């Protein structure tokens, strides 16, 4: 995906200023920066979730495979199948594990038979590293799983409609360290097939999981570079101060 000169306003308050960023495919891009700097706002531009926020206005251009996702020809519902989102707090539907994953492929008409749908569900749960743990209870409620399992279920749900991009907004902040490590390992695996963008409060997490890091401050994209460079030898003094813990 590519963002060019993106500005976001909530009413007359501007939250993002001229953000331009190229997000590579088959890679993890981390968005870091102090609370309120606009990371989630930027993430929500990428799947047009800001559309549903009253008074929110986005200008500039964001493309996916060269197509402007804000063009009138683009249906936001179809877009969100191509650009999936995983939220901070795991939010499975109050339905069975199977139904949580089957819902998307069903409404998008991706399976022509019951067995095809089952195959998609099993594949998605497998790719999300959850199948072995839940294969004997696919008809039990998704909300009965542990927090980490619920988050992997949400990842399976996102994967089930064959997205190109997976957005993750602090996906581990409600999880314990073991569940966090599992999600991080999963990201390593998923990046072979997907473009992943993660918002994280944790610089250690950004350093562990991402190849590219973008540092936001006061609504501006201050610096973006290879993650190793950002954490060892950033160009901008504000990045330097942030990654060395001087503020934020
Ligand atoms: P971050 O994810 O980096 O913590 P956000 O993107 O959530 O930052 O917020 C950026 C700025 O936009 C903040 O000043 C925040 O108060 C404001 N903001 C975020 N969401 C809304 C909203 N729904 N309505 C009004 N202002 C918002």
Short mmCIF file of C-alpha atoms and ligand atoms in Angstrom, two decimals:
data_model
loop_
_atom_site.label_atom_id
_atom_site.label_comp_id
_atom_site.label_asym_id
_atom_site.label_seq_id
_atom_site.Cartn_x
_atom_site.Cartn_y
_atom_site.Cartn_z
CA UNK A 1 0.00 0.00 0.00
CA UNK A 2 1.08 3.57 -0.56
CA UNK A 3 -0.05 6.68 1.31
CA UNK A 4 0.53 10.12 -0.18
CA UNK A 5 0.03 13.41 1.67
CA UNK A 6 -2.60 12.00 3.99
CA UNK A 7 -4.28 14.48 6.32
CA UNK A 8 -6.95 13.48 8.81
CA UNK A 9 -9.31 15.81 10.65
CA UNK A 10 -11.69 15.08 13.50
CA UNK A 11 -14.07 18.01 13.14
CA UNK A 12 -11.72 21.00 12.92
CA UNK A 13 -8.92 19.29 14.83
CA UNK A 14 -6.20 17.92 12.57
CA UNK A 15 -4.80 14.56 13.72
CA UNK A 16 -2.47 13.67 10.81
CA UNK A 17 -0.33 16.01 8.71
CA UNK A 18 0.87 15.12 5.18
CA UNK A 19 1.74 11.52 5.89
CA UNK A 20 3.38 9.68 3.01
CA UNK A 21 4.46 6.09 3.49
CA UNK A 22 5.15 3.07 1.28
CA UNK A 23 4.16 -0.16 2.99
CA UNK A 24 5.89 -3.18 1.47
CA UNK A 25 4.19 -6.49 0.80
CA UNK A 26 5.27 -9.70 2.58
CA UNK A 27 6.76 -7.77 5.40
CA UNK A 28 5.83 -6.39 8.82
CA UNK A 29 5.70 -2.60 9.16
CA UNK A 30 5.51 -1.24 12.71
CA UNK A 31 3.96 2.12 13.57
CA UNK A 32 5.41 3.51 16.79
CA UNK A 33 5.21 6.78 18.70
CA UNK A 34 3.81 8.27 21.90
CA UNK A 35 0.14 7.94 22.75
CA UNK A 36 -2.07 10.28 20.71
CA UNK A 37 0.47 10.77 17.89
CA UNK A 38 -1.91 9.37 15.27
CA UNK A 39 -0.85 5.72 14.84
CA UNK A 40 -4.36 4.26 15.09
CA UNK A 41 -5.78 7.09 13.01
CA UNK A 42 -3.31 6.25 10.24
CA UNK A 43 -4.05 2.52 10.53
CA UNK A 44 -7.78 3.22 10.21
CA UNK A 45 -7.12 5.17 6.98
CA UNK A 46 -5.82 1.97 5.41
CA UNK A 47 -9.14 0.10 5.63
CA UNK A 48 -11.36 3.21 5.65
CA UNK A 49 -12.53 2.56 9.19
CA UNK A 50 -12.39 6.33 9.71
CA UNK A 51 -15.38 6.52 7.33
CA UNK A 52 -17.61 5.36 10.15
CA UNK A 53 -16.35 7.97 12.63
CA UNK A 54 -18.68 10.96 12.68
CA UNK A 55 -16.90 14.20 11.70
CA UNK A 56 -13.74 12.45 10.51
CA UNK A 57 -12.35 13.60 7.16
CA UNK A 58 -9.44 12.13 5.23
CA UNK A 59 -7.58 13.88 2.38
CA UNK A 60 -4.68 12.72 0.24
CA UNK A 61 -4.32 9.42 -1.54
CA UNK A 62 -4.00 5.84 -0.36
CA UNK A 63 -3.54 3.08 -2.90
CA UNK A 64 -3.66 -0.68 -2.74
CA UNK A 65 -2.00 -2.32 -5.75
CA UNK A 66 -2.14 1.07 -7.47
CA UNK A 67 -5.87 1.61 -6.93
CA UNK A 68 -7.05 4.56 -4.84
CA UNK A 69 -9.03 2.96 -2.00
CA UNK A 70 -11.00 6.21 -1.52
CA UNK A 71 -12.26 6.24 -5.10
CA UNK A 72 -16.08 6.10 -5.42
CA UNK A 73 -15.75 2.80 -7.28
CA UNK A 74 -14.35 1.12 -4.18
CA UNK A 75 -16.89 -0.52 -1.88
CA UNK A 76 -15.58 -0.24 1.70
CA UNK A 77 -17.02 -3.66 2.58
CA UNK A 78 -15.09 -5.29 -0.27
CA UNK A 79 -12.02 -3.28 0.69
CA UNK A 80 -12.17 -4.63 4.26
CA UNK A 81 -12.02 -8.16 2.86
CA UNK A 82 -8.75 -7.20 1.14
CA UNK A 83 -7.48 -5.28 4.15
CA UNK A 84 -8.33 -7.12 7.37
CA UNK A 85 -8.11 -5.68 10.88
CA UNK A 86 -7.24 -7.28 14.21
CA UNK A 87 -8.09 -5.15 17.22
CA UNK A 88 -6.50 -4.52 20.59
CA UNK A 89 -9.08 -6.51 22.51
CA UNK A 90 -9.94 -9.87 20.97
CA UNK A 91 -13.51 -9.52 19.71
CA UNK A 92 -14.84 -12.88 18.53
CA UNK A 93 -18.53 -12.98 17.63
CA UNK A 94 -20.69 -14.66 20.30
CA UNK A 95 -20.95 -17.67 18.03
CA UNK A 96 -19.15 -20.99 17.59
CA UNK A 97 -15.46 -21.14 16.71
CA UNK A 98 -16.46 -22.52 13.30
CA UNK A 99 -18.97 -19.74 12.65
CA UNK A 100 -16.49 -17.03 13.62
CA UNK A 101 -14.28 -18.08 10.74
CA UNK A 102 -17.01 -19.20 8.30
CA UNK A 103 -18.96 -15.95 8.46
CA UNK A 104 -16.70 -13.84 6.20
CA UNK A 105 -16.18 -16.43 3.43
CA UNK A 106 -19.94 -17.07 3.46
CA UNK A 107 -20.99 -13.43 3.05
CA UNK A 108 -18.32 -12.86 0.42
CA UNK A 109 -19.41 -15.99 -1.47
CA UNK A 110 -15.98 -17.63 -1.33
CA UNK A 111 -17.22 -21.21 -0.89
CA UNK A 112 -19.54 -23.01 -3.27
CA UNK A 113 -20.23 -25.96 -0.99
CA UNK A 114 -20.29 -26.94 2.66
CA UNK A 115 -17.08 -28.94 2.26
CA UNK A 116 -15.32 -26.01 0.62
CA UNK A 117 -16.39 -23.78 3.50
CA UNK A 118 -15.08 -26.36 5.98
CA UNK A 119 -11.79 -26.44 4.13
CA UNK A 120 -11.46 -22.65 4.35
CA UNK A 121 -12.21 -22.74 8.08
CA UNK A 122 -9.67 -25.49 8.77
CA UNK A 123 -7.01 -23.77 6.62
CA UNK A 124 -7.56 -20.40 8.28
CA UNK A 125 -7.42 -21.86 11.78
CA UNK A 126 -4.27 -23.76 10.82
CA UNK A 127 -2.57 -20.66 9.44
CA UNK A 128 -3.51 -18.82 12.62
CA UNK A 129 -1.85 -21.56 14.67
CA UNK A 130 -5.08 -22.48 16.44
CA UNK A 131 -6.47 -25.56 14.71
CA UNK A 132 -4.77 -28.21 16.86
CA UNK A 133 -6.09 -26.59 20.03
CA UNK A 134 -9.71 -26.30 18.88
CA UNK A 135 -10.28 -29.09 16.36
CA UNK A 136 -12.42 -31.10 18.79
CA UNK A 137 -14.62 -28.20 19.77
CA UNK A 138 -15.33 -26.22 16.63
CA UNK A 139 -18.98 -25.96 17.65
CA UNK A 140 -18.23 -24.44 21.03
CA UNK A 141 -18.40 -20.70 21.55
CA UNK A 142 -15.43 -18.57 20.46
CA UNK A 143 -15.85 -16.44 23.55
CA UNK A 144 -15.00 -19.45 25.77
CA UNK A 145 -11.40 -19.52 24.55
CA UNK A 146 -8.47 -17.93 26.41
CA UNK A 147 -7.51 -14.36 25.45
CA UNK A 148 -4.58 -15.49 23.31
CA UNK A 149 -6.70 -18.14 21.59
CA UNK A 150 -9.43 -15.56 20.95
CA UNK A 151 -6.89 -13.27 19.33
CA UNK A 152 -5.67 -16.11 17.11
CA UNK A 153 -9.33 -16.81 16.27
CA UNK A 154 -9.69 -13.16 15.21
CA UNK A 155 -6.58 -13.57 13.07
CA UNK A 156 -8.10 -16.73 11.51
CA UNK A 157 -11.27 -14.74 10.86
CA UNK A 158 -9.26 -12.00 9.14
CA UNK A 159 -7.31 -14.54 7.04
CA UNK A 160 -10.44 -16.49 5.99
CA UNK A 161 -11.40 -13.99 3.27
CA UNK A 162 -7.93 -14.02 1.63
CA UNK A 163 -6.84 -10.50 2.48
CA UNK A 164 -3.71 -8.95 1.01
CA UNK A 165 -3.08 -6.79 4.05
CA UNK A 166 -3.59 -7.45 7.77
CA UNK A 167 -3.74 -4.44 10.09
CA UNK A 168 -3.11 -5.04 13.78
CA UNK A 169 -3.86 -2.38 16.36
CA UNK A 170 -1.88 -3.27 19.48
CA UNK A 171 -2.88 -6.92 19.09
CA UNK A 172 -1.02 -8.10 22.18
CA UNK A 173 -1.80 -5.38 24.68
CA UNK A 174 -4.51 -7.47 26.37
CA UNK A 175 -2.41 -10.65 26.37
CA UNK A 176 0.06 -12.27 28.76
CA UNK A 177 3.71 -12.72 27.69
CA UNK A 178 3.25 -16.31 26.53
CA UNK A 179 0.21 -15.47 24.38
CA UNK A 180 2.11 -12.42 23.10
CA UNK A 181 5.07 -14.59 22.07
CA UNK A 182 2.71 -16.88 20.14
CA UNK A 183 1.18 -13.96 18.22
CA UNK A 184 4.64 -12.59 17.46
CA UNK A 185 5.77 -15.99 16.15
CA UNK A 186 2.61 -16.15 14.08
CA UNK A 187 3.36 -12.76 12.53
CA UNK A 188 6.75 -14.05 11.48
CA UNK A 189 4.96 -16.84 9.66
CA UNK A 190 2.13 -14.74 8.20
CA UNK A 191 4.47 -12.18 6.71
CA UNK A 192 5.53 -14.78 4.14
CA UNK A 193 2.11 -14.37 2.54
CA UNK A 194 0.67 -11.07 3.71
CA UNK A 195 1.48 -7.41 4.10
CA UNK A 196 1.23 -6.74 7.85
CA UNK A 197 0.99 -3.37 9.57
CA UNK A 198 1.12 -3.29 13.35
CA UNK A 199 0.57 -0.45 15.79
CA UNK A 200 2.49 -1.13 18.97
CA UNK A 201 3.27 0.69 22.19
CA UNK A 202 6.17 -1.65 22.74
CA UNK A 203 9.41 -0.72 21.05
CA UNK A 204 10.77 -4.15 21.94
CA UNK A 205 7.89 -5.69 20.05
CA UNK A 206 8.46 -3.43 17.03
CA UNK A 207 12.14 -4.40 17.07
CA UNK A 208 11.30 -8.11 17.31
CA UNK A 209 8.59 -8.41 14.68
CA UNK A 210 9.03 -5.73 12.05
CA UNK A 211 11.34 -5.10 9.12
CA UNK A 212 10.27 -1.48 8.64
CA UNK A 213 9.45 0.99 11.42
CA UNK A 214 7.62 4.30 11.08
CA UNK A 215 7.88 6.80 13.94
CA UNK A 216 4.98 9.22 14.40
CA UNK A 217 5.04 12.31 16.60
CA UNK A 218 2.29 14.93 17.00
CA UNK A 219 0.46 13.71 13.90
CA UNK A 220 3.53 13.75 11.67
CA UNK A 221 5.51 10.87 10.27
CA UNK A 222 8.94 11.85 11.55
CA UNK A 223 11.00 9.02 10.14
CA UNK A 224 10.62 5.66 8.47
CA UNK A 225 13.42 3.21 7.86
CA UNK A 226 14.57 -0.35 8.28
CA UNK A 227 13.81 -1.40 11.83
CA UNK A 228 17.41 -2.17 12.72
CA UNK A 229 18.48 1.30 11.62
CA UNK A 230 15.60 2.99 13.44
CA UNK A 231 16.62 1.38 16.72
CA UNK A 232 20.38 1.71 16.37
CA UNK A 233 21.09 4.75 14.25
CA UNK A 234 18.03 6.89 13.51
CA UNK A 235 18.46 10.08 11.53
CA UNK A 236 16.05 12.38 13.37
CA UNK A 237 16.80 13.52 16.90
CA UNK A 238 13.13 13.02 17.88
CA UNK A 239 13.33 9.36 16.84
CA UNK A 240 16.58 9.03 18.76
CA UNK A 241 15.00 10.52 21.88
CA UNK A 242 11.95 8.30 21.62
CA UNK A 243 13.73 5.00 20.99
CA UNK A 244 16.18 5.68 23.80
CA UNK A 245 13.26 6.31 26.15
CA UNK A 246 13.77 10.04 26.63
CA UNK A 247 10.04 10.69 26.12
CA UNK A 248 6.77 8.93 25.39
P1 LIG B 1 -2.44 6.89 18.82
O1 LIG B 1 -2.99 5.68 18.15
O2 LIG B 1 -1.04 7.21 18.36
O3 LIG B 1 -2.50 6.83 20.33
P2 LIG B 1 -4.76 8.25 17.79
O4 LIG B 1 -4.72 8.02 16.34
O5 LIG B 1 -5.69 7.41 18.60
O6 LIG B 1 -3.28 8.16 18.38
O7 LIG B 1 -5.12 9.77 18.07
C1 LIG B 1 -4.53 10.86 17.38
C2 LIG B 1 -5.25 12.13 17.77
O8 LIG B 1 -6.57 12.12 17.24
C3 LIG B 1 -5.39 12.34 19.27
O9 LIG B 1 -5.27 13.70 19.54
C4 LIG B 1 -6.79 11.85 19.56
O10 LIG B 1 -7.33 12.52 20.67
C5 LIG B 1 -7.53 12.24 18.29
N1 LIG B 1 -8.64 11.28 18.02
C6 LIG B 1 -8.54 9.95 17.81
N2 LIG B 1 -9.75 9.40 17.59
C7 LIG B 1 -10.65 10.42 17.67
C8 LIG B 1 -12.07 10.50 17.51
N3 LIG B 1 -12.81 9.42 17.25
N4 LIG B 1 -12.65 11.72 17.66
C9 LIG B 1 -11.89 12.83 17.91
N5 LIG B 1 -10.56 12.81 18.05
C10 LIG B 1 -9.92 11.63 17.94
#
